[in-house]
Tab-separated table of C-alpha atoms and ligand atoms in Angstrom:
chain	number	residue	atom	x	y	z
A	1	UNK	CA	99.331	17.652	-48.052
A	2	UNK	CA	96.304	19.628	-46.871
A	3	UNK	CA	95.150	22.893	-48.435
A	4	UNK	CA	96.290	24.686	-45.262
A	5	UNK	CA	99.776	23.217	-45.606
A	6	UNK	CA	99.983	24.138	-49.292
A	7	UNK	CA	98.915	27.674	-48.412
A	8	UNK	CA	101.597	27.888	-45.721
A	9	UNK	CA	104.304	26.734	-48.132
A	10	UNK	CA	103.313	28.888	-51.057
A	11	UNK	CA	102.489	32.088	-49.196
A	12	UNK	CA	104.900	31.669	-46.308
A	13	UNK	CA	105.252	34.772	-44.243
A	14	UNK	CA	108.460	35.430	-42.417
A	15	UNK	CA	108.631	37.062	-38.993
A	16	UNK	CA	111.797	39.125	-39.331
A	17	UNK	CA	110.596	42.379	-37.779
A	18	UNK	CA	107.290	43.501	-36.307
A	19	UNK	CA	107.408	46.434	-38.726
A	20	UNK	CA	106.437	43.973	-41.500
A	21	UNK	CA	103.310	42.912	-39.633
A	22	UNK	CA	100.116	44.886	-39.226
A	23	UNK	CA	98.994	46.002	-35.792
A	24	UNK	CA	95.879	43.812	-36.072
A	25	UNK	CA	98.071	40.807	-36.864
A	26	UNK	CA	100.333	41.473	-33.885
A	27	UNK	CA	97.323	41.981	-31.615
A	28	UNK	CA	95.815	38.713	-32.835
A	29	UNK	CA	99.041	36.927	-31.942
A	30	UNK	CA	98.823	38.317	-28.410
A	31	UNK	CA	95.154	37.328	-28.150
A	32	UNK	CA	96.019	33.790	-29.230
A	33	UNK	CA	98.959	33.740	-26.813
A	34	UNK	CA	96.574	34.689	-23.984
A	35	UNK	CA	94.406	31.682	-24.895
A	36	UNK	CA	97.432	29.405	-25.073
A	37	UNK	CA	98.515	30.616	-21.643
A	38	UNK	CA	95.224	29.232	-20.306
A	39	UNK	CA	95.187	26.085	-22.460
A	40	UNK	CA	98.833	25.302	-23.278
A	41	UNK	CA	98.581	21.858	-24.846
A	42	UNK	CA	96.968	21.894	-28.285
A	43	UNK	CA	97.802	19.867	-31.417
A	44	UNK	CA	98.175	22.914	-33.668
A	45	UNK	CA	101.538	21.787	-35.063
A	46	UNK	CA	101.099	18.038	-34.866
A	47	UNK	CA	103.736	16.193	-36.933
A	48	UNK	CA	105.384	19.465	-37.935
A	49	UNK	CA	108.949	20.450	-37.227
A	50	UNK	CA	110.984	23.573	-36.599
A	51	UNK	CA	114.718	24.104	-36.956
A	52	UNK	CA	116.160	26.382	-34.267
A	53	UNK	CA	119.450	27.687	-35.651
A	54	UNK	CA	121.548	29.329	-32.945
A	55	UNK	CA	124.728	31.198	-33.810
A	56	UNK	CA	124.767	32.612	-30.239
A	57	UNK	CA	123.883	31.373	-26.738
A	58	UNK	CA	120.402	31.448	-25.251
A	59	UNK	CA	118.426	30.284	-22.251
A	60	UNK	CA	114.907	31.687	-22.724
A	61	UNK	CA	114.663	31.578	-26.508
A	62	UNK	CA	115.984	28.061	-26.831
A	63	UNK	CA	113.918	26.598	-23.993
A	64	UNK	CA	110.685	28.406	-24.888
A	65	UNK	CA	110.772	27.553	-28.609
A	66	UNK	CA	111.697	23.918	-27.968
A	67	UNK	CA	109.106	23.399	-25.231
A	68	UNK	CA	106.505	25.464	-27.080
A	69	UNK	CA	106.881	23.302	-30.169
A	70	UNK	CA	106.435	20.233	-27.996
A	71	UNK	CA	103.241	21.678	-26.459
A	72	UNK	CA	101.791	22.011	-29.962
A	73	UNK	CA	102.824	18.548	-31.133
A	74	UNK	CA	105.828	19.621	-33.219
A	75	UNK	CA	109.426	18.465	-33.145
A	76	UNK	CA	112.183	21.045	-32.646
A	77	UNK	CA	115.752	20.435	-33.719
A	78	UNK	CA	118.429	22.740	-32.303
A	79	UNK	CA	121.404	23.420	-34.558
A	80	UNK	CA	124.507	25.358	-33.548
A	81	UNK	CA	126.597	26.030	-36.659
A	82	UNK	CA	130.273	25.708	-35.868
A	83	UNK	CA	129.510	23.718	-32.697
A	84	UNK	CA	127.789	20.472	-33.675
A	85	UNK	CA	126.726	21.453	-37.189
A	86	UNK	CA	128.848	22.870	-39.987
A	87	UNK	CA	130.152	26.381	-39.848
A	88	UNK	CA	128.369	28.501	-42.457
A	89	UNK	CA	129.236	31.200	-44.947
A	90	UNK	CA	126.759	33.910	-46.032
A	91	UNK	CA	128.411	36.227	-48.500
A	92	UNK	CA	127.050	36.500	-52.041
A	93	UNK	CA	129.702	35.144	-54.398
A	94	UNK	CA	131.937	34.317	-51.446
A	95	UNK	CA	135.038	32.210	-52.181
A	96	UNK	CA	134.742	29.747	-49.322
A	97	UNK	CA	138.409	29.204	-48.585
A	98	UNK	CA	138.019	29.864	-44.842
A	99	UNK	CA	136.704	27.579	-42.102
A	100	UNK	CA	133.025	27.521	-43.226
A	101	UNK	CA	132.063	24.215	-44.842
A	102	UNK	CA	128.694	25.157	-46.285
A	103	UNK	CA	126.786	28.184	-47.443
A	104	UNK	CA	123.533	29.329	-45.849
A	105	UNK	CA	121.960	29.069	-49.322
A	106	UNK	CA	122.163	25.275	-49.084
A	107	UNK	CA	121.445	25.130	-45.342
A	108	UNK	CA	118.232	27.157	-45.753
A	109	UNK	CA	116.999	25.077	-48.672
A	110	UNK	CA	117.887	21.739	-47.087
A	111	UNK	CA	116.272	22.638	-43.757
A	112	UNK	CA	113.206	23.759	-45.709
A	113	UNK	CA	112.877	20.190	-47.022
A	114	UNK	CA	112.898	18.829	-43.465
A	115	UNK	CA	111.084	21.513	-41.498
A	116	UNK	CA	107.958	23.643	-41.613
A	117	UNK	CA	109.611	26.639	-39.947
A	118	UNK	CA	113.197	27.839	-39.564
A	119	UNK	CA	114.137	30.146	-36.695
A	120	UNK	CA	117.469	31.955	-36.562
A	121	UNK	CA	119.504	33.738	-33.875
A	122	UNK	CA	122.536	35.623	-35.185
A	123	UNK	CA	123.944	38.552	-33.222
A	124	UNK	CA	126.103	41.277	-34.767
A	125	UNK	CA	129.837	40.637	-35.025
A	126	UNK	CA	130.440	43.992	-33.220
A	127	UNK	CA	133.251	44.996	-35.581
A	128	UNK	CA	131.592	47.106	-38.273
A	129	UNK	CA	128.027	48.345	-37.778
A	130	UNK	CA	127.669	49.172	-41.473
A	131	UNK	CA	127.995	45.416	-42.069
A	132	UNK	CA	126.014	44.254	-39.040
A	133	UNK	CA	123.074	46.527	-39.818
A	134	UNK	CA	122.505	44.555	-43.053
A	135	UNK	CA	121.415	41.563	-40.945
A	136	UNK	CA	122.942	39.273	-43.559
A	137	UNK	CA	122.505	35.931	-41.808
A	138	UNK	CA	118.782	36.384	-41.207
A	139	UNK	CA	118.125	37.790	-44.666
A	140	UNK	CA	120.097	35.034	-46.383
A	141	UNK	CA	117.965	32.433	-44.630
A	142	UNK	CA	114.802	34.364	-45.436
A	143	UNK	CA	115.770	34.681	-49.104
A	144	UNK	CA	116.620	31.036	-49.673
A	145	UNK	CA	114.253	29.203	-47.314
A	146	UNK	CA	111.003	27.961	-48.802
A	147	UNK	CA	109.313	27.904	-45.391
A	148	UNK	CA	108.672	30.757	-42.934
A	149	UNK	CA	111.707	32.154	-41.118
A	150	UNK	CA	111.447	33.566	-37.589
A	151	UNK	CA	113.920	36.051	-36.123
A	152	UNK	CA	115.059	34.753	-32.710
A	153	UNK	CA	117.210	37.908	-32.258
A	154	UNK	CA	119.596	39.457	-34.688
A	155	UNK	CA	119.646	43.268	-34.742
A	156	UNK	CA	116.074	43.322	-33.492
A	157	UNK	CA	114.287	40.895	-31.178
A	158	UNK	CA	110.675	40.775	-32.349
A	159	UNK	CA	109.693	37.744	-30.233
A	160	UNK	CA	110.749	39.704	-27.149
A	161	UNK	CA	108.562	42.566	-28.372
A	162	UNK	CA	105.514	40.317	-28.391
A	163	UNK	CA	106.237	38.970	-24.901
A	164	UNK	CA	106.815	42.497	-23.613
A	165	UNK	CA	103.607	43.809	-25.142
A	166	UNK	CA	101.663	40.897	-23.684
A	167	UNK	CA	103.147	41.512	-20.218
A	168	UNK	CA	102.188	45.195	-20.381
A	169	UNK	CA	98.645	44.382	-21.502
A	170	UNK	CA	98.326	41.944	-18.607
A	171	UNK	CA	99.818	44.364	-16.085
A	172	UNK	CA	97.604	47.288	-17.037
A	173	UNK	CA	94.544	45.096	-17.705
A	174	UNK	CA	93.903	46.637	-21.106
A	175	UNK	CA	94.929	46.255	-24.721
A	176	UNK	CA	94.961	50.037	-25.116
A	177	UNK	CA	98.309	51.369	-23.918
A	178	UNK	CA	97.989	54.706	-25.696
A	179	UNK	CA	99.022	57.638	-23.550
A	180	UNK	CA	101.197	55.628	-21.176
A	181	UNK	CA	104.568	57.215	-20.512
A	182	UNK	CA	107.232	54.681	-21.474
A	183	UNK	CA	110.920	55.119	-20.652
A	184	UNK	CA	113.448	52.996	-22.497
A	185	UNK	CA	116.555	53.536	-20.421
A	186	UNK	CA	120.120	52.666	-21.329
A	187	UNK	CA	121.943	51.068	-18.416
A	188	UNK	CA	125.580	50.400	-17.757
A	189	UNK	CA	127.077	46.984	-18.487
A	190	UNK	CA	130.765	46.072	-18.391
A	191	UNK	CA	130.611	44.863	-22.000
A	192	UNK	CA	129.140	46.534	-25.095
A	193	UNK	CA	125.906	44.695	-25.870
A	194	UNK	CA	123.631	44.306	-28.867
A	195	UNK	CA	121.204	47.131	-29.658
A	196	UNK	CA	118.562	44.581	-30.736
A	197	UNK	CA	116.268	44.731	-27.705
A	198	UNK	CA	116.529	48.517	-27.489
A	199	UNK	CA	115.608	48.782	-31.176
A	200	UNK	CA	112.712	46.431	-30.571
A	201	UNK	CA	111.463	48.204	-27.469
A	202	UNK	CA	111.417	51.490	-29.377
A	203	UNK	CA	109.475	49.842	-32.209
A	204	UNK	CA	106.789	48.061	-30.199
A	205	UNK	CA	106.246	50.834	-27.639
A	206	UNK	CA	105.632	53.351	-30.426
A	207	UNK	CA	103.430	50.878	-32.328
A	208	UNK	CA	101.331	50.670	-29.140
A	209	UNK	CA	100.895	54.444	-29.181
A	210	UNK	CA	102.746	55.159	-25.967
A	211	UNK	CA	104.678	58.342	-25.217
A	212	UNK	CA	108.166	56.929	-25.500
A	213	UNK	CA	111.351	58.500	-24.151
A	214	UNK	CA	114.716	57.034	-25.094
A	215	UNK	CA	116.947	57.844	-22.103
A	216	UNK	CA	120.673	57.449	-22.772
A	217	UNK	CA	123.893	59.126	-21.598
A	218	UNK	CA	124.603	61.151	-24.729
A	219	UNK	CA	124.119	61.193	-28.506
A	220	UNK	CA	126.705	58.458	-28.984
A	221	UNK	CA	124.139	56.040	-27.548
A	222	UNK	CA	121.317	56.867	-29.944
A	223	UNK	CA	120.018	53.872	-31.829
A	224	UNK	CA	120.635	53.338	-35.523
A	225	UNK	CA	118.788	55.929	-37.600
A	226	UNK	CA	116.670	53.174	-39.182
A	227	UNK	CA	115.091	52.407	-35.797
A	228	UNK	CA	115.010	56.020	-34.634
A	229	UNK	CA	113.098	56.831	-37.830
A	230	UNK	CA	110.764	53.834	-37.549
A	231	UNK	CA	109.975	54.772	-33.946
A	232	UNK	CA	109.257	58.391	-34.898
A	233	UNK	CA	107.047	57.292	-37.813
A	234	UNK	CA	105.198	54.768	-35.655
A	235	UNK	CA	104.536	57.452	-33.047
A	236	UNK	CA	103.228	59.804	-35.708
A	237	UNK	CA	100.860	57.127	-37.015
A	238	UNK	CA	99.579	56.028	-33.595
A	239	UNK	CA	99.271	59.454	-32.005
A	240	UNK	CA	101.986	58.704	-29.474
A	241	UNK	CA	105.389	60.342	-29.273
A	242	UNK	CA	109.066	59.480	-29.454
A	243	UNK	CA	111.708	61.684	-27.874
A	244	UNK	CA	115.269	61.491	-26.587
A	245	UNK	CA	116.455	62.562	-23.151
A	246	UNK	CA	119.825	62.533	-21.422
A	247	UNK	CA	118.331	63.747	-18.131
A	248	UNK	CA	117.535	60.886	-15.782
A	249	UNK	CA	115.144	62.524	-13.343
A	250	UNK	CA	112.931	64.279	-15.869
A	251	UNK	CA	112.761	61.114	-17.996
A	252	UNK	CA	111.615	59.006	-15.049
A	253	UNK	CA	109.130	61.598	-13.789
A	254	UNK	CA	105.579	60.177	-13.872
A	255	UNK	CA	106.621	57.246	-16.097
A	256	UNK	CA	104.209	54.319	-16.313
A	257	UNK	CA	106.752	51.859	-17.718
A	258	UNK	CA	110.529	51.649	-17.294
A	259	UNK	CA	112.255	49.240	-19.658
A	260	UNK	CA	115.988	48.770	-19.107
A	261	UNK	CA	118.647	47.635	-21.540
A	262	UNK	CA	122.329	48.187	-22.082
A	263	UNK	CA	123.921	48.590	-25.481
A	264	UNK	CA	127.192	49.607	-27.047
A	265	UNK	CA	127.566	53.009	-28.715
A	266	UNK	CA	127.185	52.500	-32.444
A	267	UNK	CA	129.884	55.008	-33.516
A	268	UNK	CA	132.387	52.898	-31.549
A	269	UNK	CA	131.633	49.548	-33.218
A	270	UNK	CA	134.995	47.839	-33.655
A	271	UNK	CA	136.668	50.415	-31.414
A	272	UNK	CA	135.352	49.316	-28.052
A	273	UNK	CA	138.458	50.192	-26.059
A	274	UNK	CA	137.787	53.823	-26.923
A	275	UNK	CA	134.132	53.526	-25.873
A	276	UNK	CA	134.825	51.928	-22.489
A	277	UNK	CA	135.983	55.058	-20.580
A	278	UNK	CA	132.807	56.862	-21.710
A	279	UNK	CA	130.586	53.913	-20.775
A	280	UNK	CA	132.284	53.573	-17.375
A	281	UNK	CA	131.252	57.137	-16.525
A	282	UNK	CA	127.577	56.203	-16.626
A	283	UNK	CA	127.185	53.464	-14.031
A	284	UNK	CA	124.648	55.746	-12.321
A	285	UNK	CA	122.110	54.887	-15.030
A	286	UNK	CA	121.314	51.771	-12.957
A	287	UNK	CA	117.561	51.424	-12.303
A	288	UNK	CA	117.176	51.868	-8.552
A	289	UNK	CA	114.495	52.660	-5.974
A	290	UNK	CA	115.241	56.397	-5.988
A	291	UNK	CA	114.568	56.665	-9.713
A	292	UNK	CA	111.530	54.383	-9.591
A	293	UNK	CA	110.100	56.574	-6.810
A	294	UNK	CA	109.938	59.423	-9.343
A	295	UNK	CA	107.575	57.431	-11.547
A	296	UNK	CA	103.833	56.884	-11.579
A	297	UNK	CA	104.291	53.565	-9.743
A	298	UNK	CA	105.825	52.322	-12.992
A	299	UNK	CA	106.074	48.755	-14.167
A	300	UNK	CA	109.686	47.705	-14.598
A	301	UNK	CA	110.919	45.159	-17.087
A	302	UNK	CA	113.993	43.816	-18.842
A	303	UNK	CA	114.362	41.102	-21.473
A	304	UNK	CA	116.846	39.074	-19.365
A	305	UNK	CA	119.536	37.999	-18.849
A	306	UNK	CA	120.333	40.963	-16.598
A	307	UNK	CA	123.242	41.580	-14.256
A	308	UNK	CA	121.763	42.392	-10.845
A	309	UNK	CA	122.992	45.529	-9.111
A	310	UNK	CA	124.623	46.623	-12.361
A	311	UNK	CA	121.606	47.223	-14.616
A	312	UNK	CA	118.971	47.247	-11.881
A	313	UNK	CA	119.101	46.829	-8.134
A	314	UNK	CA	117.804	43.759	-6.346
A	315	UNK	CA	114.990	45.886	-4.925
A	316	UNK	CA	113.795	46.840	-8.422
A	317	UNK	CA	114.274	43.389	-9.952
A	318	UNK	CA	112.289	41.795	-7.094
A	319	UNK	CA	109.662	44.504	-6.639
A	320	UNK	CA	105.951	43.749	-7.126
A	321	UNK	CA	106.041	45.992	-10.210
A	322	UNK	CA	108.788	43.951	-11.857
A	323	UNK	CA	107.483	42.112	-14.943
A	324	UNK	CA	110.739	40.327	-15.758
A	325	UNK	CA	109.502	36.811	-15.052
A	326	UNK	CA	106.068	37.365	-16.600
A	327	UNK	CA	107.684	38.725	-19.748
A	328	UNK	CA	110.064	35.774	-19.914
A	329	UNK	CA	107.164	33.349	-19.417
A	330	UNK	CA	105.248	35.087	-22.180
A	331	UNK	CA	107.998	34.198	-24.641
A	332	UNK	CA	106.591	30.668	-24.505
A	333	UNK	CA	103.016	31.718	-25.234
A	334	UNK	CA	103.652	34.308	-27.935
A	335	UNK	CA	106.050	32.055	-29.827
A	336	UNK	CA	103.510	29.228	-29.828
A	337	UNK	CA	100.971	31.634	-31.321
A	338	UNK	CA	103.611	32.822	-33.790
A	339	UNK	CA	104.646	29.330	-34.893
A	340	UNK	CA	101.010	28.405	-35.501
A	341	UNK	CA	100.432	31.657	-37.387
A	342	UNK	CA	103.376	31.318	-39.777
A	343	UNK	CA	102.598	27.631	-40.298
A	344	UNK	CA	99.025	28.582	-41.178
A	345	UNK	CA	97.537	26.405	-38.430
A	346	UNK	CA	96.258	28.973	-35.936
A	347	UNK	CA	92.592	28.039	-36.451
B	1	CP	N1	115.628	37.408	-23.725
B	1	CP	C1	116.262	36.431	-24.387
B	1	CP	O1	116.225	36.337	-25.606
B	1	CP	O2	116.921	35.551	-23.577
B	1	CP	P1	117.970	34.481	-24.082
B	1	CP	O3	119.153	35.243	-24.658
B	1	CP	O4	118.346	33.679	-22.865
B	1	CP	O5	117.342	33.640	-25.151
């Protein structure tokens, strides 16, 4: 084992949230991702392996991690607990008399013997936010793994943050996004969705020093106070701002970036039938040409998947200012930089 490998194993650094990483570290990841975009095939992870543990479906995350690992010479193994690998339990002291056959404590330690990195996707259960906000699956893996753990989306989506930041830097042709007016807009969706990408957008846009407006129908759709507070603190530290608006036209006015996402109202977790009539009243939050015309020729983006003509119109999704495909492509590049960074093989 080389000194670099020993260092990676003994000082392994998880990537659970961008809040744990310094701005210089995040910027370096983007810089490396830019290089990898130009020169995609490099043996940075030759003979290494990564376990991709998916508790939920994926197109972009699964394909980009698997293919990205291959580009760098690593092997990726995809595991879907409960559908091809054993269903897992997570609770501390849990009496495992249900359907789970193994505990994440063993799974994390065993995978650590096989792999150099473990990546985990585990969405909320959408029944009790006070439970979901603990992010138990991710933190159990992080606690018991002896290799770096990457968050592939739980209650935040930090890999999406990196891809989004990279797409904005490319679009505006600068690493300095301070002073840009950034609108994170709630949009309608027929189902209540995860707040992860909205949390993440609020985090990374404020880390970048932008003037961020969270546009949502009413106070029921505010994000968890942890992320509202992080966003406000980030803005204070970077000289940007973080505010809430329920007024569509004033929020869009002169915006430089419009980022769209739908999410379920946190006070209604586990009581979604009661939330639905309220959500159904706000279909007009769709991103359309009229609203985009109010902006400063804003860039539009969304993490995907997105329902066309529900969250955003065809005209917006397909407009020259739409970064949706660039951002999705950037998942590949930023995750390659990230895997090399946590494995200690970036240089
Ligand atoms: N944006 C994103 O994570 O896409 P997938 O759910 O398809 O992985």
